Coordinates of C-alpha atoms in Angstrom, one line a residue:
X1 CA -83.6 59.1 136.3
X2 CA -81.7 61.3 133.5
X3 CA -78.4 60.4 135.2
X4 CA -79.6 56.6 134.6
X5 CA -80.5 57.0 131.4
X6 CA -77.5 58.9 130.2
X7 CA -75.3 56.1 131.5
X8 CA -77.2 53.5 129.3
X9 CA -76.9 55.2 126.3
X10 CA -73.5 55.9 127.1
X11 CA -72.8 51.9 127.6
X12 CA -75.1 51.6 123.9
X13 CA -72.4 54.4 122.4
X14 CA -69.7 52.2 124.2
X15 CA -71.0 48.7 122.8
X16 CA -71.3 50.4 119.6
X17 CA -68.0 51.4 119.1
X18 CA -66.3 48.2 120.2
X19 CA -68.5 46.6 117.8
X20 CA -67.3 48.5 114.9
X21 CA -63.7 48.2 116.3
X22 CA -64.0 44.5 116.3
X23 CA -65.1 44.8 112.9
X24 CA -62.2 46.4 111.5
X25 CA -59.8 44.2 113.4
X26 CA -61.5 41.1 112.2
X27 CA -60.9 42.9 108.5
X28 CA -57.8 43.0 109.9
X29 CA -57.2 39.6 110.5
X30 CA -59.1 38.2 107.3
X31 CA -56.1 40.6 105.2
X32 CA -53.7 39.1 106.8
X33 CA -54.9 35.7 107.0
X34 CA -55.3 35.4 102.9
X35 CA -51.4 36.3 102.6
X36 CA -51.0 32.7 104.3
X37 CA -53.9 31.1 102.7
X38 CA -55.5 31.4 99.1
X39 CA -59.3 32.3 99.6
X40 CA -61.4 31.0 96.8
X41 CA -60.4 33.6 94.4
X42 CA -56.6 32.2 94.6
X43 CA -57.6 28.6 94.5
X44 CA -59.5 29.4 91.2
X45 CA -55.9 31.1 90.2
X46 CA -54.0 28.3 91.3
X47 CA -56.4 25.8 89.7
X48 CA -56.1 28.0 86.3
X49 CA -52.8 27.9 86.4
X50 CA -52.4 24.3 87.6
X51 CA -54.5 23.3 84.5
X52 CA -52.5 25.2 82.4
X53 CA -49.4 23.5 83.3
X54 CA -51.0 20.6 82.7
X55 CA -52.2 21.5 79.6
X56 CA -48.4 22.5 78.9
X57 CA -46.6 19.5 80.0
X58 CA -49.6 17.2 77.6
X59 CA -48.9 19.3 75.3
X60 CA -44.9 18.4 75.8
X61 CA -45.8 15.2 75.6
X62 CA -47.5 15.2 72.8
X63 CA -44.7 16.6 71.2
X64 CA -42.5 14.0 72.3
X65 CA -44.9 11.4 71.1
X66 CA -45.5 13.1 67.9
X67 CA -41.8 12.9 67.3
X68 CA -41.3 9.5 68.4
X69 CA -44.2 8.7 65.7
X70 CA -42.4 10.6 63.2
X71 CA -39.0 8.9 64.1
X72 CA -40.7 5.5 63.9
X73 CA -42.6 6.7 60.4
X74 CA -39.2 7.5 59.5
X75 CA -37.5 4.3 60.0
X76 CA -40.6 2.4 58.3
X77 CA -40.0 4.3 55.5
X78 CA -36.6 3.8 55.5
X79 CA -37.4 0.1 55.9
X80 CA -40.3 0.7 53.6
X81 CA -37.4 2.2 50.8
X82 CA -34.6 -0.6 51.6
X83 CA -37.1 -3.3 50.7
X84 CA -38.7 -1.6 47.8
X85 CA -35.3 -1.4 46.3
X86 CA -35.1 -4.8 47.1
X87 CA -38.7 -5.7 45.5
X88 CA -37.4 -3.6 42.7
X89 CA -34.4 -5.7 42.0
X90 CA -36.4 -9.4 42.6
X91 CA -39.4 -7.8 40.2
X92 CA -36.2 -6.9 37.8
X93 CA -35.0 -10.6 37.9
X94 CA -38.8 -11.6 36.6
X95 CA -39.5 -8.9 33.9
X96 CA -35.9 -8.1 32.8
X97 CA -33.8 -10.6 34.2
X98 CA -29.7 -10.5 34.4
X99 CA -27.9 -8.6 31.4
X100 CA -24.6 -8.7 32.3
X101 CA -22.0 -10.6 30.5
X102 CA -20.9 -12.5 33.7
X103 CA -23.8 -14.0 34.1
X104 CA -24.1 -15.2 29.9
X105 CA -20.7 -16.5 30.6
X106 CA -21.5 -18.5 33.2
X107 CA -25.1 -19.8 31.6
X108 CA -25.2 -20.9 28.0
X109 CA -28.2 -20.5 26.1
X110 CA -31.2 -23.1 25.9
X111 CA -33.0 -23.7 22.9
X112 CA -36.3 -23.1 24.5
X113 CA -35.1 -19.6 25.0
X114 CA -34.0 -18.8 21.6
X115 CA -35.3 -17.8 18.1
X116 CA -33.4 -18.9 15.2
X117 CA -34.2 -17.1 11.9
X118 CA -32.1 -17.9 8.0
X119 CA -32.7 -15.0 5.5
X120 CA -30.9 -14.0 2.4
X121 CA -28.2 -11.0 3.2
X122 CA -30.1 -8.1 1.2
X123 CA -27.9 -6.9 -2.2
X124 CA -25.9 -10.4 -1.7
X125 CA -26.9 -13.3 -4.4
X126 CA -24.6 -15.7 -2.1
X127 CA -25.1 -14.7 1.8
X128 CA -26.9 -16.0 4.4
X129 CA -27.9 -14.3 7.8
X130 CA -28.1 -16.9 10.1
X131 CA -30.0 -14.3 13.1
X132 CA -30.0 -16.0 16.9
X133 CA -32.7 -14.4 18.8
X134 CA -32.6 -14.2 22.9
X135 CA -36.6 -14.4 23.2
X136 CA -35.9 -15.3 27.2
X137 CA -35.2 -13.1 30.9
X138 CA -31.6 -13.2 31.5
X139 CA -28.4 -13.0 29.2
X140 CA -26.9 -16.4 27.9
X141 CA -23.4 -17.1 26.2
X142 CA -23.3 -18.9 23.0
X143 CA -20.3 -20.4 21.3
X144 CA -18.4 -18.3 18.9
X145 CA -20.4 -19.4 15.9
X146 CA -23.0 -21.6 15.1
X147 CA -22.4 -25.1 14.0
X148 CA -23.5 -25.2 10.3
X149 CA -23.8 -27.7 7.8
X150 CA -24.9 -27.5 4.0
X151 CA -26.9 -30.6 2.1
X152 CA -29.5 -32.7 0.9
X153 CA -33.3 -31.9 2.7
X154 CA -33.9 -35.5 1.3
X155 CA -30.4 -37.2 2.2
X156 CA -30.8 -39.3 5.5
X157 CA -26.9 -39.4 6.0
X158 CA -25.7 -36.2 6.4
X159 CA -22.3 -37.3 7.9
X160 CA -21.4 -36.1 4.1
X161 CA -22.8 -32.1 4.9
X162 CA -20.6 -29.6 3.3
X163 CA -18.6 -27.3 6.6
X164 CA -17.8 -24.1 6.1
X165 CA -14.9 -22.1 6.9
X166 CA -14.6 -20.1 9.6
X167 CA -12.1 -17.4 11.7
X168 CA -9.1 -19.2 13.2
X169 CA -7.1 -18.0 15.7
X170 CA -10.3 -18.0 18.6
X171 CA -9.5 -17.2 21.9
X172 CA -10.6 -14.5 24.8
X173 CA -13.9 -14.8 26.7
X174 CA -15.7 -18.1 27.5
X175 CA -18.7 -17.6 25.4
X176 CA -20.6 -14.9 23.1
X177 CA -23.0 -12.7 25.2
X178 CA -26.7 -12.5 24.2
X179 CA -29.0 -10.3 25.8
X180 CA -32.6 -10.5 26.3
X181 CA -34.2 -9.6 23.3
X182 CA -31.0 -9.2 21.5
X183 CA -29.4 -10.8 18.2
X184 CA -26.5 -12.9 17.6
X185 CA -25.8 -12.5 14.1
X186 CA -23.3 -14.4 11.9
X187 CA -23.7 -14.2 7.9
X188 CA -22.2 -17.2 5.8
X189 CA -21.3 -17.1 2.1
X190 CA -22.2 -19.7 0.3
X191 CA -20.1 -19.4 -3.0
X192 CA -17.7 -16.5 -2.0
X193 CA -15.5 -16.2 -5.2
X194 CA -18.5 -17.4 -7.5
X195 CA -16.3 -19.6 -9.4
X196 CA -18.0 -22.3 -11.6
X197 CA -17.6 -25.9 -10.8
X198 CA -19.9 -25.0 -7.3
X199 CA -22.3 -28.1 -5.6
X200 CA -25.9 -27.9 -7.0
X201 CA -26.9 -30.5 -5.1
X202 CA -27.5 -28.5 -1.7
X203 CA -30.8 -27.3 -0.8
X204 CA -30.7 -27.1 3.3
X205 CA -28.6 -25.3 5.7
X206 CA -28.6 -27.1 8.9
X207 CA -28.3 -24.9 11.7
X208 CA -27.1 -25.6 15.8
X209 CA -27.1 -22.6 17.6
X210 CA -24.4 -23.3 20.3
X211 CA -22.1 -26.4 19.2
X212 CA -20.1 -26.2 22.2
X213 CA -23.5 -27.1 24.6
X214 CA -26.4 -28.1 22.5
X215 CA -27.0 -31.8 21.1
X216 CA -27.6 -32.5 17.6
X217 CA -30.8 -33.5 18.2
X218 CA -31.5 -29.6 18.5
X219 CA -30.7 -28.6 15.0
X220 CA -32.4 -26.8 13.0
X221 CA -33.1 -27.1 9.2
X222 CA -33.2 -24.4 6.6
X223 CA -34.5 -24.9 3.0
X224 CA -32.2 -22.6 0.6
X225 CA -34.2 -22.8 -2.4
X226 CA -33.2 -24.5 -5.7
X227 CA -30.9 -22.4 -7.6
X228 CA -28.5 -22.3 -4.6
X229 CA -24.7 -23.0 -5.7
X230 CA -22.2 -23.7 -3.1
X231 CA -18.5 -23.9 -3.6
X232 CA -16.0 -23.3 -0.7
X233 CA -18.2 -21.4 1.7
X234 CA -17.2 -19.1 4.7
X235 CA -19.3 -18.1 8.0
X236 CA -18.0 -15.7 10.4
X237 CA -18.4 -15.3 14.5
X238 CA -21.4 -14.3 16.1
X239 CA -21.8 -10.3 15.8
X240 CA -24.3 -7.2 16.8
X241 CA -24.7 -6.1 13.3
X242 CA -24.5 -7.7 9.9
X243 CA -22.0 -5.7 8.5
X244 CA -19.5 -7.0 11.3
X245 CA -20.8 -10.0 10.8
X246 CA -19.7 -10.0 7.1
X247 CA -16.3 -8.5 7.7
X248 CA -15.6 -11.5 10.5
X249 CA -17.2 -14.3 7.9
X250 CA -14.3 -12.5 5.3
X251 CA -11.8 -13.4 8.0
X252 CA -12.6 -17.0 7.9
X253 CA -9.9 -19.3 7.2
X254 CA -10.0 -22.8 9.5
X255 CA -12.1 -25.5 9.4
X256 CA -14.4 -25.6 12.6

């Protein structure tokens, strides 16, 4: 009966052991087997790391897309600049028009656009400023002087208007330039070597701006007071300041 029982604790022992032994090979096996396949450990790795590349390449792309925003922000402001400099010049056609002398060449002035004033010439007792004023956008030529007449306010003929002289010899550009809000000043002198025997009958100067393109109907009449004497007078060009336009009316030696 000992002998019996000895062998059954033996066979426990035995069982025992293989147990464990089975054990550590299937510890074993399970090492071995995660070198060939993640466990859940390594699929939280692999996820982590998947994720991040994800994260990477959107956050490539967002680059890229970022820059192909700024590129495009970049050409619509470039658009954006070309046009504005194009607004800029149409706006400068509307508030300050064309100044160049080209362009007065090739347009002469309109009456509408211009502001004709007649004043006596300051420390003169004979001289006239005769002051053309460009009141419109864009430059505008006017003929070398202005057409100008001196006579009666009452006479209904004037075909019998006193001329005056004026700078012979003409010849260059196709027109006087006048810019926006610019003067074209010529001076006459009505009695320039204050001899006696001068015309006491003239009270009016009759002014046309632009003789060469303006009808008569668009003259302009200037009272000159009653003490006025006239006797041979002289007007010069069209000039920037009124002591130019003195020394041309001194020039003047033609009839016009």
């Amino acid at each position: 009966m000992r002998t019996i029982h000895s062998r059954k604790r033996t066979a426990t022992v035995g069982a025992a052991v293989t147990a464990v032994l089975a054990l550590a090979l299937t510890a074993c096996g399970g090492d071995g087997g995660g070198t060939k396949s993640a466990g859940p450990a390594d699929n939280a790795a692999k996820s982590a790391a998947s994720a991040g590349a994800s994260q990477q390449s959107g956050s490539d792309e967002a680059t890229d897309t970022d820059s192909a925003k700024t590129d495009g922000s970049a050409k619509t402001v470039a658009s954006g600049t070309g046009t504005s400099k194009s607004g800029a010049a149409k706006t400068g056609t509307t508030t300050g028009g064309d100044t160049s002398d080209g362009y007065a060449y090739k347009h002469p002035c309109k009456s509408e656009n211009l502001s004709v004033r007649v004043y006596a010439r300051e420390g003169s007792a004979t001289q006239q400023v005769i002051e053309v004023n460009n009141t419109g956008a864009n430059a505008c030529g006017l003929s070398y002087f202005p057409r100008v007449g001196l006579g009666s306010a009452s006479a209904q003929d004037h075909s019998g208007d006193v001329v005056p002289l004026v700078p012979g010899g003409l010849g260059g550009a196709p027109a006087y330039p006048v810019k926006p809000k610019t003067a074209a000043i010529a001076v006459i002198d009505l009695n320039p070597s204050g001899a006696d025997g001068a015309l006491t009958w003239i009270n009016e100067l009759n002014v046309l701006a632009d003789g060469d393109h303006m009808p008569n109907a668009e003259q302009l009449n200037f009272p000159l007071g009653p003490d006025v004497k006239v006797l041979d007078p002289k007007l010069g060009l069209y000039s920037g300041t009124i002591a130019e336009a003195v020394s041309s009316m001194k020039q003047a030696d033609s009839k016009s």
